[in-house]
Amino acid sequence: MKLSNSYIGLPEEFYQLINPTPVKDPTLIVFNNDLADSLNIQLENDEILNYFSGNEIPKDSVPIALNYAGHQFGNFVHQLGDGRAVLLGEINNKQGSHDLQLKGSGQTMYSRQGDGRSALGPVVREYILSEAMHHMDIPTSRALAAVATGEYVARDTFEPGGVLTRIASSHLRVGTFEYFASRQQWEDVKILADFAIQRHYPEIRELDNHYLELLKKVSSNQSSLVAKWMSVGFIHGVMNTDNFTISGETIDYGPCAFLDEYHPGKVFSSIDQNGRYAFGNQPSIASWNLASLAGCLIAFIDKDSDKANELATEVLENFSVETNQRILDLMCKKIGISGSKSENHVILRRLLKIMMDNQSDYTISFRNLSKVLEGNSDDFLKEFDDKTAIQEWLKDWKAVVENENNDQASLVKGLNLINPVYIPRNHQIQEAIDKAYEKDFSKMLEIIEVVKNPFIEKDRYSLYAKAPLEEQKVLRTFCGT
Ligand code: AMP
Ligand code: MG
């Protein structure tokens, strides 16, 4: 495993040199062999256990905790940083650089009141969710390993501890920019912007206004990310600016969840009391976060502040328009019709309204539309109590879909490639966590297998295609920090 570290070339306020704190009695729960292969990581079993529990530092590693600030639920917190994570280094392959980070690896100078550890529950959750997202082709950090520490952490009760090793294309966040901008350390903001461009967007380096271009790139990547989240019913849950990446990857899986029944106002997170990060708010919160980034870069966009404001505002306005269109395109694709016609948007909105009124399962409803085309409407109709409204809709939808598609087989195939059968459902994840707390990881491992092929239905996994029964429903999720 060849490690480098480009962050340590940055000024010293950007990070703290800090080693992970060893744990008592680590056991490996799971190692992501596919991901390891793609990163050319070849390790012996004892190396895997020692490195990814934090008990041994790999050769060439210079472990650091990164510094950042951020807006949490709209309020600015001037000092955050990796309080329970260390970056072991970066691995380079054909796709570029990838950060290798341990999460739950002990205290750092940014820990504030925290113990620097993670309970096992959030480790299980992040592993499963990030794998599911990856296999649905949604940009995300990925889990390389999960380890049980053999120690306990004090949360509401004492819980077993865990360390997650994750790979991300970087850990640069909007909050990293905010740290320096809020202190008016403009030279550092510039160094950071140049570093981010070099790392993620080298193609804009030579362009005239490359700081404006950076804002455009982050906007565009976040726009396509949020649209993908919306299309699969993913709720991040804590879209604070410190969890909002410059790369455009999903990162920091906390109290996140997938929708069961559809409602745009849906919130799972126990700490999101006002629904700031509700399902349907995600596009506008992304825009809010980008406005924070724009505020950090504004001085570099143009010397004339009116002109700079105008240019940045244009990027933010484009973000809203583009994201809206991307969501419409993906959602219309989920029902087999073109997203470029406004009359099709009406058809889509009608369906969503009926789904909301009937508390229909988001994943099951979309998936079963392809069956309707093959002559089986029953599974689809089961999701709706009010049959009249949905029958009416089906009739109108069929007319459009048949008009726009003349090859039914490829239409069905297309629908089944965009509408997953399997998402990591909250009640299944909860069961995996409960079992993990009894040292039984079989459920976790099975879910990981299931989410590897989200679009292909398999009889043996039928349990995972089902919505939760009323008594199985998870109503609240916790970040567990
Ligand atoms: P997160 O909820 O993961 O986005 O974390 C928000 C901030 O709280 C980050 O600065 C984390 O490093 C910090 N934090 C969360 N949990 C802990 C913990 N157990 N110990 C120390 N810092 C923590
Ligand atoms: Mg975070």
Coordinates of C-alpha atoms and ligand atoms in Angstrom, one line a residue:
M1 CA 0.0 0.0 0.0
K2 CA 1.8 3.1 -1.3
L3 CA 0.8 6.2 0.6
S4 CA 1.6 9.8 0.0
N5 CA 0.3 13.0 1.7
S6 CA -0.2 16.2 -0.2
Y7 CA -2.0 18.0 2.7
I8 CA 1.3 18.2 4.7
G9 CA 2.6 20.6 2.0
L10 CA -0.1 23.1 3.2
P11 CA 0.6 25.7 5.9
E12 CA 0.6 24.2 9.4
E13 CA -2.8 25.6 10.5
F14 CA -4.5 23.4 7.9
Y15 CA -4.0 20.2 10.0
Q16 CA -2.5 18.6 13.1
L17 CA 0.1 15.9 13.0
I18 CA -1.5 13.2 15.1
N19 CA -1.4 9.4 15.3
P20 CA -4.5 7.3 15.8
T21 CA -4.9 6.1 19.4
P22 CA -4.5 2.3 19.6
V23 CA -7.5 0.2 20.6
K24 CA -7.7 -2.7 23.1
D25 CA -8.8 -5.8 21.2
P26 CA -9.6 -5.2 17.5
T27 CA -11.4 -7.6 15.3
L28 CA -12.0 -7.2 11.6
I29 CA -15.7 -7.2 10.7
V30 CA -15.3 -6.7 7.0
F31 CA -12.7 -5.7 4.4
N32 CA -13.8 -4.3 1.0
N33 CA -11.7 -6.5 -1.3
D34 CA -13.2 -5.0 -4.5
L35 CA -12.2 -1.5 -3.4
A36 CA -8.8 -2.6 -2.2
D37 CA -8.2 -4.2 -5.6
S38 CA -9.1 -1.0 -7.5
L39 CA -6.6 0.9 -5.3
N40 CA -3.9 -1.8 -5.7
I41 CA -3.9 -2.4 -1.9
Q42 CA -2.4 -5.7 -1.1
L43 CA -2.1 -6.5 2.6
E44 CA -1.7 -9.5 4.9
N45 CA -4.6 -10.1 7.3
D46 CA -2.6 -8.9 10.3
E47 CA -1.7 -5.7 8.5
I48 CA -5.3 -5.1 7.6
L49 CA -6.3 -5.5 11.2
N50 CA -3.5 -3.4 12.6
Y51 CA -3.6 -0.5 10.2
F52 CA -7.4 -0.2 10.1
S53 CA -7.9 -0.3 13.8
G54 CA -5.2 2.4 14.2
N55 CA -3.0 0.1 16.2
E56 CA -0.1 0.3 13.7
I57 CA 0.8 3.1 11.3
P58 CA 1.6 2.0 7.8
K59 CA 5.0 2.7 6.4
D60 CA 5.1 6.1 4.6
S61 CA 2.0 7.3 6.5
V62 CA 2.0 10.7 8.0
P63 CA -1.3 10.7 10.0
I64 CA -3.0 14.1 10.3
A65 CA -6.3 15.5 11.4
L66 CA -7.7 18.2 9.1
N67 CA -8.9 21.6 10.3
Y68 CA -12.2 23.1 9.2
A69 CA -15.1 25.1 10.4
G70 CA -18.7 25.1 9.1
H71 CA -22.3 26.2 9.3
Q72 CA -24.3 23.6 11.4
F73 CA -28.0 24.0 11.0
G74 CA -27.5 27.5 9.7
N75 CA -25.3 28.7 12.6
F76 CA -21.6 29.3 12.0
V77 CA -19.2 27.3 14.2
H78 CA -15.8 28.8 13.8
Q79 CA -13.8 25.7 14.9
L80 CA -14.6 22.1 13.9
G81 CA -12.1 19.8 12.3
D82 CA -11.4 16.1 12.4
G83 CA -12.3 15.4 16.1
R84 CA -12.5 11.7 15.6
A85 CA -10.7 10.9 12.4
V86 CA -7.2 10.8 11.0
L87 CA -6.1 10.8 7.5
L88 CA -3.4 8.1 7.0
G89 CA -2.5 9.4 3.6
E90 CA -3.4 9.3 -0.1
I91 CA -3.4 6.4 -2.5
N92 CA -2.9 7.2 -6.2
N93 CA -4.3 5.2 -9.1
K94 CA -5.4 5.9 -12.6
Q95 CA -8.5 7.7 -11.4
G96 CA -6.4 10.1 -9.3
S97 CA -5.7 10.6 -5.6
H98 CA -7.8 9.1 -2.8
D99 CA -7.8 9.9 0.9
L100 CA -7.5 7.0 3.3
Q101 CA -9.1 8.0 6.5
L102 CA -9.8 6.3 9.8
K103 CA -13.0 7.4 11.5
G104 CA -13.4 6.8 15.3
S105 CA -9.6 6.6 15.7
G106 CA -9.2 8.7 18.9
Q107 CA -8.9 12.3 20.0
T108 CA -7.2 15.1 18.2
M109 CA -6.8 18.8 19.0
Y110 CA -10.2 19.3 17.3
S111 CA -12.1 16.9 19.5
R112 CA -13.6 19.6 21.7
Q113 CA -15.7 17.7 24.3
G114 CA -15.8 14.5 22.2
D115 CA -14.0 11.2 22.9
G116 CA -12.7 10.9 19.4
R117 CA -14.4 7.5 19.1
S118 CA -17.3 6.1 17.2
A119 CA -19.8 3.6 18.3
L120 CA -20.2 0.4 16.2
G121 CA -23.7 1.4 15.0
P122 CA -22.6 4.4 12.9
V123 CA -19.8 2.3 11.4
V124 CA -22.2 -0.4 10.3
R125 CA -24.6 2.3 8.9
E126 CA -21.9 4.2 7.0
Y127 CA -20.4 1.0 5.5
I128 CA -23.7 -0.2 4.2
L129 CA -25.0 3.1 3.0
S130 CA -21.9 4.2 1.2
E131 CA -21.6 0.8 -0.6
A132 CA -25.3 1.1 -1.6
M133 CA -24.7 4.6 -3.0
H134 CA -21.6 3.5 -4.9
H135 CA -23.4 0.6 -6.6
M136 CA -26.3 2.9 -7.6
D137 CA -23.6 5.0 -9.3
I138 CA -23.9 7.9 -6.9
P139 CA -20.7 9.7 -6.1
T140 CA -19.7 8.9 -2.6
S141 CA -16.9 8.1 -0.2
R142 CA -16.5 4.4 0.2
A143 CA -15.8 2.1 3.1
L144 CA -12.6 0.0 3.0
A145 CA -12.8 -1.7 6.3
A146 CA -14.9 -1.9 9.5
V147 CA -13.3 -3.0 12.7
A148 CA -14.8 -3.6 16.2
T149 CA -12.4 -2.1 18.8
G150 CA -13.2 -4.4 21.8
E151 CA -13.7 -1.2 23.8
Y152 CA -16.9 0.6 24.9
V153 CA -17.9 4.2 24.2
A154 CA -20.2 6.2 26.4
R155 CA -23.2 7.5 24.5
D156 CA -26.8 7.3 25.9
T157 CA -25.6 4.0 27.2
F158 CA -22.3 2.2 26.8
E159 CA -21.9 0.9 23.3
P160 CA -19.3 -1.2 21.6
G161 CA -16.8 0.9 19.6
G162 CA -15.8 0.7 16.0
V163 CA -13.4 2.2 13.5
L164 CA -14.4 2.7 9.9
T165 CA -11.7 3.2 7.2
R166 CA -13.0 5.2 4.3
I167 CA -11.7 6.3 1.0
A168 CA -12.8 9.7 -0.5
S169 CA -11.5 11.6 -3.4
S170 CA -10.6 14.2 -0.8
H171 CA -11.9 15.6 2.5
L172 CA -12.0 19.2 1.4
R173 CA -15.3 20.7 2.5
V174 CA -17.0 24.1 2.1
G175 CA -16.3 24.3 5.8
T176 CA -12.5 24.1 5.1
F177 CA -12.8 27.4 3.1
E178 CA -15.0 28.9 5.8
Y179 CA -12.4 28.3 8.5
F180 CA -9.9 30.6 6.7
A181 CA -12.4 33.0 5.2
S182 CA -14.0 33.7 8.6
R183 CA -10.6 34.6 10.0
Q184 CA -10.0 36.8 7.0
Q185 CA -6.9 34.7 6.2
W186 CA -7.2 35.4 2.5
E187 CA -3.8 34.1 1.5
D188 CA -4.8 30.7 3.1
V189 CA -8.1 30.7 1.2
K190 CA -6.2 31.2 -2.0
I191 CA -3.7 28.4 -1.1
L192 CA -6.7 26.1 -0.4
A193 CA -8.5 27.1 -3.6
D194 CA -5.4 26.3 -5.6
F195 CA -4.9 23.0 -3.8
A196 CA -8.6 22.1 -4.5
I197 CA -8.2 23.0 -8.2
Q198 CA -5.1 21.0 -8.5
R199 CA -6.6 18.0 -6.8
H200 CA -10.1 18.0 -8.4
Y201 CA -10.3 20.3 -11.3
P202 CA -6.8 20.6 -12.9
E203 CA -8.5 21.4 -16.2
I204 CA -9.6 24.9 -15.0
R205 CA -6.1 25.8 -13.7
E206 CA -5.2 27.8 -16.8
L207 CA -8.6 29.4 -17.3
D208 CA -8.8 33.2 -16.8
N209 CA -11.1 33.4 -13.8
H210 CA -10.3 30.0 -12.3
Y211 CA -11.7 30.8 -8.8
L212 CA -15.1 31.5 -10.4
E213 CA -14.6 28.3 -12.4
L214 CA -14.0 26.4 -9.2
L215 CA -17.3 27.7 -7.8
K216 CA -18.9 26.5 -11.1
K217 CA -17.4 23.1 -10.9
V218 CA -18.4 22.5 -7.3
S219 CA -21.9 23.7 -8.2
S220 CA -22.2 21.5 -11.1
N221 CA -21.0 18.4 -9.3
Q222 CA -23.2 19.1 -6.3
S223 CA -26.1 19.7 -8.6
S224 CA -25.8 16.3 -10.2
L225 CA -25.2 14.7 -6.8
V226 CA -28.3 16.1 -5.2
A227 CA -30.4 15.2 -8.2
K228 CA -29.3 11.6 -7.9
W229 CA -30.1 11.6 -4.2
M230 CA -33.6 12.8 -4.9
S231 CA -34.1 10.2 -7.6
V232 CA -33.4 7.3 -5.2
G233 CA -35.0 8.8 -2.1
F234 CA -31.9 9.5 -0.1
I235 CA -31.9 11.9 2.7
H236 CA -28.5 13.0 3.9
G237 CA -29.8 14.3 7.1
V238 CA -26.9 16.7 8.1
M239 CA -26.1 18.9 5.1
N240 CA -24.0 21.2 7.2
T241 CA -21.3 23.0 5.2
D242 CA -18.7 20.9 7.0
N243 CA -20.3 17.8 5.4
F244 CA -20.5 19.3 2.0
T245 CA -17.6 18.4 -0.3
I246 CA -15.6 20.3 -2.9
S247 CA -15.4 17.1 -4.9
G248 CA -19.2 16.6 -5.1
E249 CA -19.1 13.2 -3.3
T250 CA -21.5 12.2 -0.7
I251 CA -19.7 12.2 2.6
D252 CA -20.2 11.9 6.4
Y253 CA -23.1 9.4 6.6
G254 CA -24.7 10.2 9.9
P255 CA -28.4 10.0 10.6
C256 CA -29.0 9.5 6.8
A257 CA -31.8 7.3 5.5
F258 CA -33.7 6.2 2.5
L259 CA -37.4 7.1 2.2
D260 CA -39.9 4.3 2.7
E261 CA -43.2 6.0 1.9
Y262 CA -42.9 9.2 -0.1
H263 CA -43.2 12.6 1.5
P264 CA -41.2 15.6 0.5
G265 CA -41.2 16.8 4.1
K266 CA -39.7 13.6 5.4
V267 CA -37.1 13.9 8.1
F268 CA -35.5 11.0 10.0
S269 CA -32.7 12.7 11.9
S270 CA -33.3 13.2 15.6
I271 CA -31.3 16.4 15.6
D272 CA -33.1 18.1 12.7
Q273 CA -36.0 19.4 14.7
N274 CA -37.1 22.0 12.2
G275 CA -36.8 19.9 9.1
R276 CA -34.0 22.1 7.6
Y277 CA -32.6 19.0 5.9
A278 CA -35.9 17.4 5.0
F279 CA -36.0 15.3 1.8
G280 CA -37.5 18.0 -0.4
N281 CA -35.3 20.8 1.0
Q282 CA -32.0 19.2 -0.1
P283 CA -31.7 21.2 -3.4
S284 CA -32.3 24.5 -1.7
I285 CA -29.9 23.7 1.1
A286 CA -27.2 22.7 -1.4
S287 CA -27.7 26.2 -2.9
W288 CA -27.4 27.7 0.6
N289 CA -24.1 25.8 1.1
L290 CA -22.8 26.9 -2.3
A291 CA -23.6 30.5 -1.3
S292 CA -21.3 30.0 1.7
L293 CA -18.6 28.8 -0.6
A294 CA -19.2 31.8 -2.9
G295 CA -18.8 34.1 0.1
C296 CA -15.3 32.6 0.7
L297 CA -14.2 33.0 -2.9
I298 CA -15.8 36.3 -3.7
A299 CA -12.7 38.4 -3.2
F300 CA -10.9 36.4 -5.8
I301 CA -13.7 36.4 -8.4
D302 CA -13.3 40.0 -9.2
K303 CA -11.7 43.1 -7.7
D304 CA -14.9 45.0 -8.3
S305 CA -17.1 43.6 -5.6
D306 CA -20.4 44.4 -7.5
K307 CA -19.0 42.5 -10.5
A308 CA -17.9 39.6 -8.3
N309 CA -21.3 39.5 -6.7
E310 CA -23.0 39.5 -10.0
L311 CA -20.8 36.6 -11.3
A312 CA -21.3 34.5 -8.2
T313 CA -25.1 35.1 -8.1
E314 CA -25.3 33.9 -11.7
V315 CA -23.6 30.6 -10.7
L316 CA -26.1 30.2 -7.8
E317 CA -29.0 31.0 -10.0
N318 CA -27.8 28.5 -12.6
F319 CA -27.4 25.9 -9.9
S320 CA -31.1 26.2 -9.0
V321 CA -32.3 26.0 -12.6
E322 CA -29.9 23.2 -13.5
T323 CA -30.7 21.1 -10.4
N324 CA -34.4 21.5 -11.0
Q325 CA -34.0 20.3 -14.5
R326 CA -31.7 17.4 -13.6
I327 CA -34.2 16.2 -11.0
L328 CA -37.0 16.4 -13.6
D329 CA -35.0 14.5 -16.1
L330 CA -34.1 11.8 -13.7
M331 CA -37.6 11.5 -12.3
C332 CA -39.2 11.5 -15.7
K333 CA -36.7 8.8 -16.7
K334 CA -37.9 6.8 -13.7
I335 CA -41.3 6.7 -15.4
G336 CA -40.1 6.2 -18.9
I337 CA -41.0 9.6 -20.3
S338 CA -38.9 12.6 -21.5
G339 CA -38.0 15.3 -18.9
S340 CA -37.7 18.0 -21.5
K341 CA -41.5 18.5 -22.0
S342 CA -43.5 20.6 -19.5
E343 CA -46.6 18.5 -20.0
N344 CA -44.6 15.4 -18.8
H345 CA -43.7 17.3 -15.6
V346 CA -47.4 17.5 -15.0
I347 CA -47.8 13.7 -15.3
L348 CA -44.8 13.3 -12.9
R349 CA -46.2 15.7 -10.3
R350 CA -49.6 14.1 -10.4
L351 CA -48.0 10.7 -9.6
L352 CA -45.9 12.2 -6.8
K353 CA -49.0 13.8 -5.3
I354 CA -51.0 10.6 -5.4
M355 CA -48.0 8.7 -3.9
M356 CA -47.8 11.3 -1.1
D357 CA -51.6 11.1 -0.4
N358 CA -51.4 7.3 -0.4
Q359 CA -48.1 7.0 1.6
S360 CA -46.9 4.8 -1.2
D361 CA -43.4 3.3 -0.9
Y362 CA -41.1 5.3 -3.1
T363 CA -38.8 2.5 -4.2
I364 CA -41.5 -0.1 -4.7
S365 CA -43.9 2.2 -6.6
F366 CA -41.3 3.2 -9.2
R367 CA -39.9 -0.3 -9.6
N368 CA -43.3 -1.9 -10.2
L369 CA -44.1 0.5 -13.1
S370 CA -42.1 -1.8 -15.4
K371 CA -44.4 -4.7 -14.4
V372 CA -47.4 -2.6 -15.4
L373 CA -46.0 -2.4 -18.9
E374 CA -45.6 -6.2 -18.9
G375 CA -49.3 -6.7 -17.9
N376 CA -49.1 -7.0 -14.2
S377 CA -50.6 -3.9 -12.5
D378 CA -51.4 -5.6 -9.2
D379 CA -48.0 -5.1 -7.4
F380 CA -48.0 -1.4 -8.4
L381 CA -51.6 -0.8 -7.4
K382 CA -51.0 -2.4 -4.0
E383 CA -49.2 0.8 -3.0
F384 CA -52.3 2.9 -3.4
D385 CA -55.4 2.9 -1.2
D386 CA -57.3 5.3 -3.5
K387 CA -57.5 3.2 -6.7
T388 CA -59.5 5.7 -8.7
A389 CA -56.9 8.4 -8.7
I390 CA -54.0 6.0 -9.6
Q391 CA -56.0 4.2 -12.3
E392 CA -56.8 7.5 -13.9
W393 CA -53.1 8.4 -13.7
L394 CA -52.0 5.0 -15.2
K395 CA -54.3 5.5 -18.2
D396 CA -52.8 9.0 -18.9
W397 CA -49.3 7.8 -18.3
K398 CA -49.6 4.8 -20.6
A399 CA -50.8 7.0 -23.4
V400 CA -47.7 9.2 -23.1
V401 CA -45.2 6.4 -22.5
E402 CA -46.5 4.4 -25.5
N403 CA -46.4 7.5 -27.6
E404 CA -42.8 8.2 -26.7
N405 CA -41.4 4.7 -26.8
N406 CA -41.9 2.2 -29.6
D407 CA -39.7 -0.5 -28.2
Q408 CA -41.3 -1.8 -25.0
A409 CA -38.6 -4.3 -24.2
S410 CA -35.9 -1.7 -24.1
L411 CA -38.2 0.6 -22.1
V412 CA -38.8 -2.0 -19.5
K413 CA -35.0 -2.7 -19.3
G414 CA -34.4 1.1 -19.0
L415 CA -36.9 1.4 -16.1
N416 CA -35.3 -1.5 -14.3
L417 CA -31.9 0.1 -14.6
I418 CA -32.9 3.3 -13.0
N419 CA -35.4 2.1 -10.4
P420 CA -33.6 0.0 -7.8
V421 CA -35.3 -3.1 -6.2
Y422 CA -33.0 -2.9 -3.3
I423 CA -32.1 0.1 -1.2
P424 CA -30.6 -0.3 2.3
R425 CA -33.9 0.1 4.3
N426 CA -33.8 1.6 7.7
H427 CA -35.4 -1.3 9.5
Q428 CA -32.9 -3.7 7.9
I429 CA -30.0 -1.5 8.8
Q430 CA -31.3 -1.3 12.4
E431 CA -31.5 -5.1 12.5
A432 CA -27.9 -5.3 11.3
I433 CA -26.8 -2.9 14.0
D434 CA -28.7 -4.7 16.7
K435 CA -27.1 -8.0 15.7
A436 CA -23.6 -6.4 15.4
Y437 CA -24.0 -5.3 19.0
E438 CA -24.3 -9.0 19.8
K439 CA -21.2 -9.7 17.8
D440 CA -23.2 -11.2 14.9
F441 CA -22.2 -9.5 11.7
S442 CA -24.1 -11.9 9.3
K443 CA -26.9 -9.5 8.7
M444 CA -24.6 -6.6 7.9
L445 CA -22.6 -8.8 5.5
E446 CA -25.8 -9.9 3.8
I447 CA -27.0 -6.4 3.3
I448 CA -23.7 -5.5 1.8
E449 CA -24.1 -8.3 -0.7
V450 CA -27.7 -7.3 -1.5
V451 CA -26.8 -3.7 -2.2
K452 CA -24.1 -4.7 -4.6
N453 CA -26.7 -5.4 -7.3
P454 CA -29.5 -3.0 -6.6
F455 CA -31.2 -3.3 -10.0
I456 CA -31.3 -7.1 -10.4
E457 CA -34.2 -8.9 -8.6
K458 CA -33.2 -12.1 -6.9
D459 CA -35.6 -14.5 -5.2
R460 CA -33.4 -15.2 -2.3
Y461 CA -33.3 -11.5 -1.4
S462 CA -37.0 -10.9 -1.5
L463 CA -37.0 -9.8 2.1
Y464 CA -34.9 -6.8 1.2
A465 CA -37.3 -5.6 -1.5
K466 CA -40.1 -5.3 1.1
A467 CA -41.3 -2.1 2.8
P468 CA -41.2 -2.3 6.6
L469 CA -44.4 -3.4 8.4
E470 CA -45.9 -0.7 10.6
E471 CA -44.1 -2.2 13.7
Q472 CA -40.8 -2.4 11.9
K473 CA -40.7 1.2 10.8
V474 CA -37.8 3.3 11.9
L475 CA -39.0 6.7 12.7
R476 CA -35.8 8.4 13.9
T477 CA -32.2 8.0 13.1
F478 CA -29.3 9.2 15.2
C479 CA -25.8 10.4 14.3
G480 CA -24.5 8.6 17.3
T481 CA -21.5 10.9 17.8
Ligands
AMP1 P1 -20.2 15.0 12.0 O1 -21.4 14.9 12.8 O2 -19.5 13.8 11.8 O3 -20.3 15.9 10.8 O4 -19.2 15.8 13.0 C1 -19.3 17.2 13.3 C2 -18.1 17.6 14.1 O5 -18.1 17.0 15.4 C3 -16.7 17.3 13.5 O6 -15.8 18.3 13.8 C4 -16.4 16.0 14.2 O7 -15.0 15.7 14.2 C5 -16.9 16.2 15.6 N1 -17.2 15.0 16.3 C6 -18.2 14.2 16.1 N2 -18.2 13.1 17.0 C7 -17.1 13.3 17.7 C8 -16.5 12.5 18.8 N3 -17.1 11.4 19.2 N4 -15.4 13.0 19.3 C9 -14.8 14.1 18.9 N5 -15.3 14.9 17.9 C10 -16.4 14.5 17.3
MG2 MG -18.8 15.8 9.4

